[in-house]
C-alpha cells in the first residue's frame, strides 16, 4: 500500500474518532463503579498508629527544636543538622522551613565555613 493510500485510510478513521479516543482506545467504555473494600480491624488499628506517628509537629515546635539544637551547638553544619532531624523523625522540608523562618527573624545566620560547607550559627 502506498503512503497516500495509508494516509487516506488513517484520515477516514480519525474523522470518525472522538477527541478523547486515544485515552480509552478505539471504543469509549463507561466507568465501572468501584465497590468499597472493608478492612480487618487489625489493619485499621495499624493504620491508625501509623497516622499518629505521621502527624507532623507544630511548625513552631519544630522551629523551637531546631533553634534549641543550634543554640546548644553554637555552630552546626547543614549535614549535621539534617542527620539530627532524621534521627528525631522530622521531615527535611520542615527543618528547612524552620531554618528559613529563623533566618528571616534574625535568630540564626547562614554562613559558609572554611571547607565550603553551609553552617548555621546562633545569633545572640
Coordinates of C-alpha atoms in Angstrom, one line a residue:
X1 CA 0.0 0.0 0.0
X2 CA 1.3 3.4 -0.8
X3 CA 1.8 6.3 1.6
X4 CA -1.0 8.3 0.2
X5 CA -3.5 5.4 0.5
X6 CA -2.4 4.8 4.1
X7 CA -2.9 8.5 4.9
X8 CA -6.4 8.5 3.3
X9 CA -7.4 5.4 5.4
X10 CA -6.0 7.0 8.6
X11 CA -7.8 10.2 7.8
X12 CA -11.1 8.4 7.5
X13 CA -10.5 6.6 10.8
X14 CA -9.5 9.7 12.6
X15 CA -12.5 11.7 11.4
X16 CA -14.9 9.3 13.0
X17 CA -13.0 9.1 16.3
X18 CA -13.7 11.4 19.2
X19 CA -11.1 13.7 20.7
X20 CA -10.6 11.5 23.7
X21 CA -10.5 8.2 21.9
X22 CA -6.7 7.9 22.4
X23 CA -7.3 7.8 26.2
X24 CA -9.7 4.9 26.1
X25 CA -8.7 3.1 23.0
X26 CA -11.0 2.9 20.0
X27 CA -14.2 2.4 22.0
X28 CA -15.2 4.5 24.9
X29 CA -16.3 2.3 27.8
X30 CA -18.4 3.5 30.7
X31 CA -16.6 3.6 34.0
X32 CA -17.4 0.8 36.3
X33 CA -18.4 1.6 39.9
X34 CA -15.8 0.8 42.5
X35 CA -17.0 -1.2 45.5
X36 CA -15.7 -0.1 48.9
X37 CA -13.3 -2.6 50.4
X38 CA -13.7 -3.3 54.0
X39 CA -10.5 -3.8 56.0
X40 CA -10.0 -6.1 59.0
X41 CA -9.8 -4.5 62.4
X42 CA -6.1 -5.3 62.8
X43 CA -5.2 -3.4 59.6
X44 CA -7.3 -0.4 60.7
X45 CA -5.5 -0.3 64.1
X46 CA -2.1 -0.5 62.4
X47 CA -3.1 2.4 60.0
X48 CA -4.3 4.5 63.0
X49 CA -1.0 4.0 64.8
X50 CA 1.0 4.9 61.6
X51 CA -1.2 8.0 61.2
X52 CA -0.4 9.1 64.7
X53 CA 3.3 8.8 64.1
X54 CA 3.0 10.6 60.8
X55 CA 1.2 13.6 62.3
X56 CA 3.7 16.5 61.9
X57 CA 4.7 18.6 64.9
X58 CA 3.5 22.1 65.0
X59 CA 5.7 24.4 62.9
X60 CA 6.7 26.4 65.9
X61 CA 7.6 23.2 67.8
X62 CA 9.9 22.2 65.0
X63 CA 11.3 25.7 64.9
X64 CA 11.9 25.7 68.6
X65 CA 13.6 22.3 68.5
X66 CA 15.9 23.4 65.6
X67 CA 16.8 26.6 67.4
X68 CA 17.5 24.8 70.7
X69 CA 19.8 22.4 68.9
X70 CA 21.6 25.2 67.1
X71 CA 21.9 27.1 70.4
X72 CA 23.3 24.1 72.2
X73 CA 26.0 23.5 69.5
X74 CA 26.7 27.2 68.7
X75 CA 27.6 26.4 65.1
X76 CA 26.4 23.4 63.2
X77 CA 26.7 22.3 59.6
X78 CA 23.7 21.6 57.4
X79 CA 24.6 17.9 57.1
X80 CA 24.8 17.5 60.9
X81 CA 21.5 19.3 61.4
X82 CA 19.8 17.2 58.8
X83 CA 21.2 14.0 60.4
X84 CA 19.9 15.2 63.7
X85 CA 16.5 15.9 62.2
X86 CA 16.3 12.5 60.6
X87 CA 17.2 10.8 63.9
X88 CA 14.3 12.7 65.5
X89 CA 11.9 11.7 62.7
X90 CA 11.5 15.2 61.3
X91 CA 11.0 15.8 57.6
X92 CA 13.7 17.6 55.7
X93 CA 11.2 20.1 54.3
X94 CA 10.0 21.0 57.8
X95 CA 13.6 21.5 59.0
X96 CA 14.4 23.8 56.0
X97 CA 11.2 25.7 56.5
X98 CA 12.2 26.3 60.2
X99 CA 15.7 27.4 59.2
X100 CA 14.3 29.9 56.7
X101 CA 11.9 31.3 59.3
X102 CA 14.6 31.6 62.0
X103 CA 17.0 33.1 59.5
X104 CA 14.4 35.7 58.4
X105 CA 13.7 36.6 62.0
X106 CA 17.4 37.1 62.6
X107 CA 17.7 34.3 65.2
X108 CA 20.3 32.3 63.2
X109 CA 22.8 33.2 60.5
X110 CA 23.8 31.1 57.4
X111 CA 27.5 31.1 56.6
X112 CA 30.0 29.0 54.6
X113 CA 32.9 27.6 56.7
X114 CA 36.5 27.1 55.5
X115 CA 35.6 23.8 53.8
X116 CA 32.8 25.4 51.9
X117 CA 30.0 23.7 53.9
X118 CA 26.9 25.6 54.8
X119 CA 26.8 26.2 58.6
X120 CA 24.2 27.7 60.8
X121 CA 25.2 29.8 63.8
X122 CA 23.1 31.1 66.6
X123 CA 22.8 34.9 66.9
X124 CA 22.7 36.2 70.5

